[in-house]
PDB file of C-alpha atoms in Angstrom:
ATOM      1  CA  MET A   1      16.428 -11.171  27.133  1.00  0.00           C
ATOM      2  CA  SER A   2      19.954 -11.144  25.690  1.00  0.00           C
ATOM      3  CA  LEU A   3      21.524  -7.870  24.690  1.00  0.00           C
ATOM      4  CA  LEU A   4      22.252  -9.262  21.244  1.00  0.00           C
ATOM      5  CA  MET A   5      18.751 -10.467  20.463  1.00  0.00           C
ATOM      6  CA  THR A   6      17.027  -8.704  17.631  1.00  0.00           C
ATOM      7  CA  PRO A   7      13.277  -8.292  17.398  1.00  0.00           C
ATOM      8  CA  SER A   8      11.663 -10.897  15.132  1.00  0.00           C
ATOM      9  CA  HIS A   9      10.401  -8.256  12.691  1.00  0.00           C
ATOM     10  CA  LEU A  10      14.044  -7.226  11.998  1.00  0.00           C
ATOM     11  CA  GLY A  11      15.129 -10.783  11.081  1.00  0.00           C
ATOM     12  CA  ARG A  12      17.393 -11.256   8.049  1.00  0.00           C
ATOM     13  CA  GLU A  13      15.661 -12.394   4.891  1.00  0.00           C
ATOM     14  CA  GLY A  14      16.211 -15.957   3.822  1.00  0.00           C
ATOM     15  CA  ARG A  15      17.352 -17.107   7.255  1.00  0.00           C
ATOM     16  CA  GLY A  16      15.381 -19.162   9.686  1.00  0.00           C
ATOM     17  CA  LYS A  17      14.903 -18.260  13.320  1.00  0.00           C
ATOM     18  CA  GLU A  18      17.317 -21.040  14.374  1.00  0.00           C
ATOM     19  CA  GLU A  19      20.114 -19.625  12.196  1.00  0.00           C
ATOM     20  CA  GLU A  20      19.557 -16.154  13.637  1.00  0.00           C
ATOM     21  CA  ASP A  21      19.600 -17.488  17.206  1.00  0.00           C
ATOM     22  CA  GLU A  22      22.795 -19.453  16.502  1.00  0.00           C
ATOM     23  CA  GLU A  23      24.441 -16.363  15.006  1.00  0.00           C
ATOM     24  CA  GLU A  24      23.394 -14.284  18.016  1.00  0.00           C
ATOM     25  CA  GLU A  25      24.812 -16.853  20.449  1.00  0.00           C
ATOM     26  CA  GLU A  26      28.115 -16.880  18.557  1.00  0.00           C
ATOM     27  CA  GLY A  27      28.205 -13.079  18.674  1.00  0.00           C
ATOM     28  CA  PHE A  28      27.506 -13.133  22.390  1.00  0.00           C
ATOM     29  CA  ALA A  29      30.339 -15.592  23.014  1.00  0.00           C
ATOM     30  CA  THR A  30      32.689 -13.418  21.004  1.00  0.00           C
ATOM     31  CA  MET A  31      31.772 -10.342  23.051  1.00  0.00           C
ATOM     32  CA  GLU A  32      32.282 -12.330  26.268  1.00  0.00           C
ATOM     33  CA  GLU A  33      35.717 -13.412  25.083  1.00  0.00           C
ATOM     34  CA  GLU A  34      36.648  -9.836  24.225  1.00  0.00           C
ATOM     35  CA  ARG A  35      35.706  -8.728  27.731  1.00  0.00           C
ATOM     36  CA  ALA A  36      37.523 -11.661  29.311  1.00  0.00           C
ATOM     37  CA  PHE A  37      40.655 -11.346  27.150  1.00  0.00           C
ATOM     38  CA  PRO A  38      41.810  -7.738  27.041  1.00  0.00           C
ATOM     39  CA  SER A  39      44.312  -6.840  24.327  1.00  0.00           C
ATOM     40  CA  ASP A  40      46.563  -5.270  26.977  1.00  0.00           C
ATOM     41  CA  LEU A  41      47.452  -8.142  29.284  1.00  0.00           C
ATOM     42  CA  SER A  42      48.994  -5.935  31.941  1.00  0.00           C
ATOM     43  CA  GLY A  43      47.391  -6.787  35.265  1.00  0.00           C
ATOM     44  CA  PHE A  44      45.902 -10.120  34.116  1.00  0.00           C
ATOM     45  CA  GLU A  45      45.604 -12.160  37.326  1.00  0.00           C
ATOM     46  CA  PHE A  46      44.974 -15.778  38.229  1.00  0.00           C
ATOM     47  CA  PHE A  47      45.598 -18.051  41.185  1.00  0.00           C
ATOM     48  CA  MET A  48      46.970 -21.547  41.500  1.00  0.00           C
ATOM     49  CA  ILE A  49      46.777 -24.031  44.353  1.00  0.00           C
ATOM     50  CA  MET A  50      49.943 -26.007  44.983  1.00  0.00           C
ATOM     51  CA  LEU A  51      49.309 -29.692  44.442  1.00  0.00           C
ATOM     52  CA  SER A  52      51.692 -32.572  45.042  1.00  0.00           C
ATOM     53  CA  ASN A  53      52.842 -32.566  41.405  1.00  0.00           C
ATOM     54  CA  SER A  54      53.395 -28.784  41.237  1.00  0.00           C
ATOM     55  CA  LEU A  55      57.010 -28.680  42.375  1.00  0.00           C
ATOM     56  CA  LYS A  56      58.707 -29.874  39.177  1.00  0.00           C
ATOM     57  CA  LYS A  57      56.501 -27.910  36.786  1.00  0.00           C
ATOM     58  CA  LEU A  58      53.396 -25.814  37.228  1.00  0.00           C
ATOM     59  CA  ARG A  59      50.516 -25.928  34.764  1.00  0.00           C
ATOM     60  CA  MET A  60      49.145 -22.482  34.001  1.00  0.00           C
ATOM     61  CA  PRO A  61      45.389 -21.988  33.594  1.00  0.00           C
ATOM     62  CA  ASP A  62      44.111 -22.800  30.107  1.00  0.00           C
ATOM     63  CA  LYS A  63      42.467 -19.375  29.920  1.00  0.00           C
ATOM     64  CA  PHE A  64      45.853 -17.715  30.454  1.00  0.00           C
ATOM     65  CA  ALA A  65      47.361 -19.852  27.674  1.00  0.00           C
ATOM     66  CA  LYS A  66      44.445 -18.910  25.426  1.00  0.00           C
ATOM     67  CA  VAL A  67      44.923 -15.214  26.165  1.00  0.00           C
ATOM     68  CA  LEU A  68      48.584 -15.497  25.161  1.00  0.00           C
ATOM     69  CA  ALA A  69      47.890 -17.675  22.094  1.00  0.00           C
ATOM     70  CA  GLY A  70      50.402 -16.727  19.431  1.00  0.00           C
ATOM     71  CA  ARG A  71      52.295 -14.470  21.876  1.00  0.00           C
ATOM     72  CA  GLU A  72      53.559 -17.067  24.337  1.00  0.00           C
ATOM     73  CA  PRO A  73      56.920 -16.112  25.792  1.00  0.00           C
ATOM     74  CA  ARG A  74      59.618 -18.777  25.795  1.00  0.00           C
ATOM     75  CA  GLU A  75      60.628 -17.571  29.208  1.00  0.00           C
ATOM     76  CA  VAL A  76      59.055 -15.496  31.977  1.00  0.00           C
ATOM     77  CA  LYS A  77      60.546 -13.801  34.963  1.00  0.00           C
ATOM     78  CA  LEU A  78      58.948 -14.563  38.318  1.00  0.00           C
ATOM     79  CA  ARG A  79      59.046 -11.882  40.963  1.00  0.00           C
ATOM     80  CA  GLU A  80      57.891 -12.210  44.557  1.00  0.00           C
ATOM     81  CA  ALA A  81      55.504  -9.328  45.243  1.00  0.00           C
ATOM     82  CA  GLY A  82      57.144  -6.477  47.098  1.00  0.00           C
ATOM     83  CA  SER A  83      60.690  -7.469  46.146  1.00  0.00           C
ATOM     84  CA  GLY A  84      61.195  -4.891  43.421  1.00  0.00           C
ATOM     85  CA  ARG A  85      62.900  -5.776  40.184  1.00  0.00           C
ATOM     86  CA  HIS A  86      66.178  -7.004  41.670  1.00  0.00           C
ATOM     87  CA  SER A  87      64.840 -10.421  42.644  1.00  0.00           C
ATOM     88  CA  LEU A  88      63.780 -12.006  39.344  1.00  0.00           C
ATOM     89  CA  TRP A  89      63.770 -15.725  38.578  1.00  0.00           C
ATOM     90  CA  ASP A  90      64.148 -16.892  34.968  1.00  0.00           C
ATOM     91  CA  VAL A  91      61.663 -19.668  34.228  1.00  0.00           C
ATOM     92  CA  LYS A  92      61.118 -21.471  30.924  1.00  0.00           C
ATOM     93  CA  VAL A  93      57.603 -21.674  29.491  1.00  0.00           C
ATOM     94  CA  VAL A  94      56.698 -25.052  28.004  1.00  0.00           C
ATOM     95  CA  LEU A  95      53.719 -25.836  25.756  1.00  0.00           C
ATOM     96  CA  ASP A  96      52.593 -29.422  25.315  1.00  0.00           C
ATOM     97  CA  ALA A  97      50.910 -30.928  22.247  1.00  0.00           C
ATOM     98  CA  ASP A  98      47.454 -30.164  23.701  1.00  0.00           C
ATOM     99  CA  GLY A  99      48.259 -26.463  24.101  1.00  0.00           C
ATOM    100  CA  HIS A 100      48.650 -26.610  27.889  1.00  0.00           C
ATOM    101  CA  MET A 101      51.194 -24.153  29.239  1.00  0.00           C
ATOM    102  CA  TYR A 102      53.631 -25.010  32.031  1.00  0.00           C
ATOM    103  CA  LEU A 103      56.316 -23.236  33.972  1.00  0.00           C
ATOM    104  CA  GLY A 104      59.308 -25.509  33.449  1.00  0.00           C
ATOM    105  CA  ARG A 105      63.035 -25.178  34.085  1.00  0.00           C
ATOM    106  CA  GLY A 106      63.596 -22.614  36.827  1.00  0.00           C
ATOM    107  CA  TRP A 107      60.203 -23.178  38.465  1.00  0.00           C
ATOM    108  CA  GLU A 108      61.499 -25.859  40.834  1.00  0.00           C
ATOM    109  CA  GLN A 109      64.256 -23.520  42.086  1.00  0.00           C
ATOM    110  CA  PHE A 110      61.705 -20.741  42.662  1.00  0.00           C
ATOM    111  CA  ALA A 111      59.372 -23.161  44.481  1.00  0.00           C
ATOM    112  CA  ARG A 112      62.162 -24.459  46.732  1.00  0.00           C
ATOM    113  CA  ALA A 113      63.558 -20.999  47.471  1.00  0.00           C
ATOM    114  CA  HIS A 114      60.087 -19.853  48.545  1.00  0.00           C
ATOM    115  CA  ASP A 115      59.380 -23.086  50.451  1.00  0.00           C
ATOM    116  CA  LEU A 116      56.158 -23.672  48.489  1.00  0.00           C
ATOM    117  CA  ARG A 117      54.135 -26.511  49.952  1.00  0.00           C
ATOM    118  CA  LEU A 118      51.015 -28.518  49.327  1.00  0.00           C
ATOM    119  CA  GLY A 119      47.911 -26.353  49.710  1.00  0.00           C
ATOM    120  CA  TYR A 120      49.653 -22.992  49.310  1.00  0.00           C
ATOM    121  CA  ILE A 121      47.810 -20.535  47.082  1.00  0.00           C
ATOM    122  CA  LEU A 122      49.776 -18.496  44.586  1.00  0.00           C
ATOM    123  CA  LEU A 123      48.317 -15.311  43.144  1.00  0.00           C
ATOM    124  CA  PHE A 124      49.936 -14.391  39.828  1.00  0.00           C
ATOM    125  CA  SER A 125      49.756 -11.013  38.126  1.00  0.00           C
ATOM    126  CA  PHE A 126      51.052 -10.756  34.553  1.00  0.00           C
ATOM    127  CA  ASP A 127      52.569  -7.422  33.659  1.00  0.00           C
ATOM    128  CA  GLY A 128      52.241  -7.926  29.891  1.00  0.00           C
ATOM    129  CA  ASP A 129      56.028  -7.922  29.525  1.00  0.00           C
ATOM    130  CA  ALA A 130      56.816 -11.547  30.442  1.00  0.00           C
ATOM    131  CA  VAL A 131      56.998 -10.834  34.190  1.00  0.00           C
ATOM    132  CA  LEU A 132      54.718 -12.690  36.588  1.00  0.00           C
ATOM    133  CA  THR A 133      54.493 -11.205  40.064  1.00  0.00           C
ATOM    134  CA  VAL A 134      53.685 -13.858  42.666  1.00  0.00           C
ATOM    135  CA  LYS A 135      51.987 -13.488  46.040  1.00  0.00           C
ATOM    136  CA  VAL A 136      52.167 -16.593  48.214  1.00  0.00           C
ATOM    137  CA  PHE A 137      49.488 -17.525  50.760  1.00  0.00           C
ATOM    138  CA  ASP A 138      50.163 -20.436  53.100  1.00  0.00           C
ATOM    139  CA  VAL A 139      47.663 -22.903  54.592  1.00  0.00           C
ATOM    140  CA  SER A 140      46.634 -20.328  57.222  1.00  0.00           C
ATOM    141  CA  MET A 141      45.275 -18.307  54.249  1.00  0.00           C
ATOM    142  CA  CYS A 142      47.640 -15.450  55.122  1.00  0.00           C
ATOM    143  CA  ARG A 143      50.200 -13.984  52.778  1.00  0.00           C
ATOM    144  CA  ARG A 144      53.794 -15.006  53.284  1.00  0.00           C
ATOM    145  CA  HIS A 145      56.455 -12.330  53.198  1.00  0.00           C
ATOM    146  CA  TYR A 146      60.000 -13.276  52.366  1.00  0.00           C
ATOM    147  CA  GLN A 147      63.137 -11.641  53.636  1.00  0.00           C
ATOM    148  CA  ARG A 148      65.817 -11.056  51.026  1.00  0.00           C
ATOM    149  CA  ASP A 149      69.487 -11.398  51.967  1.00  0.00           C
ATOM    150  CA  ASP A 150      70.189  -7.689  51.461  1.00  0.00           C
ATOM    151  CA  ASP A 151      67.241  -6.869  53.741  1.00  0.00           C
ATOM    152  CA  ALA A 152      68.694  -9.051  56.492  1.00  0.00           C
ATOM    153  CA  SER A 153      72.077  -7.363  56.376  1.00  0.00           C
ATOM    154  CA  THR A 154      70.465  -3.907  56.351  1.00  0.00           C
ATOM    155  CA  ARG A 155      68.264  -4.781  59.338  1.00  0.00           C
ATOM    156  CA  LEU A 156      71.221  -6.245  61.205  1.00  0.00           C
ATOM    157  CA  PHE A 157      73.235  -3.065  60.586  1.00  0.00           C
ATOM    158  CA  LEU A 158      70.353  -0.859  61.720  1.00  0.00           C
ATOM    159  CA  LEU A 159      69.708  -2.920  64.847  1.00  0.00           C
ATOM    160  CA  SER A 160      73.371  -2.892  65.820  1.00  0.00           C
ATOM    161  CA  SER A 161      73.478   0.877  65.256  1.00  0.00           C
ATOM    162  CA  VAL A 162      70.452   1.725  67.423  1.00  0.00           C
ATOM    163  CA  PRO A 163      72.182   1.470  70.854  1.00  0.00           C
ATOM    164  CA  ARG A 164      75.169   3.484  69.589  1.00  0.00           C
ATOM    165  CA  LEU A 165      72.917   6.200  68.095  1.00  0.00           C
ATOM    166  CA  ALA A 166      70.871   6.367  71.290  1.00  0.00           C
ATOM    167  CA  SER A 167      73.992   6.777  73.422  1.00  0.00           C
ATOM    168  CA  GLN A 168      75.296   9.503  71.072  1.00  0.00           C
ATOM    169  CA  ARG A 169      72.035  11.430  71.514  1.00  0.00           C
ATOM    170  CA  LEU A 170      72.276  11.177  75.301  1.00  0.00           C
ATOM    171  CA  VAL A 171      75.868  12.457  75.265  1.00  0.00           C
ATOM    172  CA  SER A 172      75.021  15.356  72.943  1.00  0.00           C
ATOM    173  CA  LYS A 173      72.139  16.449  75.213  1.00  0.00           C
ATOM    174  CA  ASN A 174      74.402  16.654  78.298  1.00  0.00           C
TER     175      ASN A 174
END
């Protein structure tokens, strides 16, 4: 029994049972949509599977486009998860005549920089402020982690400093 069903003895006057059932079904769908489409979009997540035609532009899920209806950003910032806010990619949002939403100009550069390939799974999290955080999973089904340039130079500095620091500690102990 549906939560929105009313007992037959409480039916509205002048309406047939079919009209009441139809009204109840519409009400149920509306409640489902409200649960599925929160007013605060922060944390809204979806995944995409990279297909052969996903390198030039990436079609966003229709449900995501519907959630943003009337509030679609012209541009989003893509951020690889774990990279902080200093590694943002500007990507244009394109809507076609059918209401489908795509990541356009800027997407191809992001895809190439992250070496996205056929079969990779991308997990997107929308922060509600036109930033999409992306986690990339390769064909092994494991998450890929990317090394930023500043991380490489920091690691190189630290690795080159380790022998010197170790020798300084030995000298200071003697």
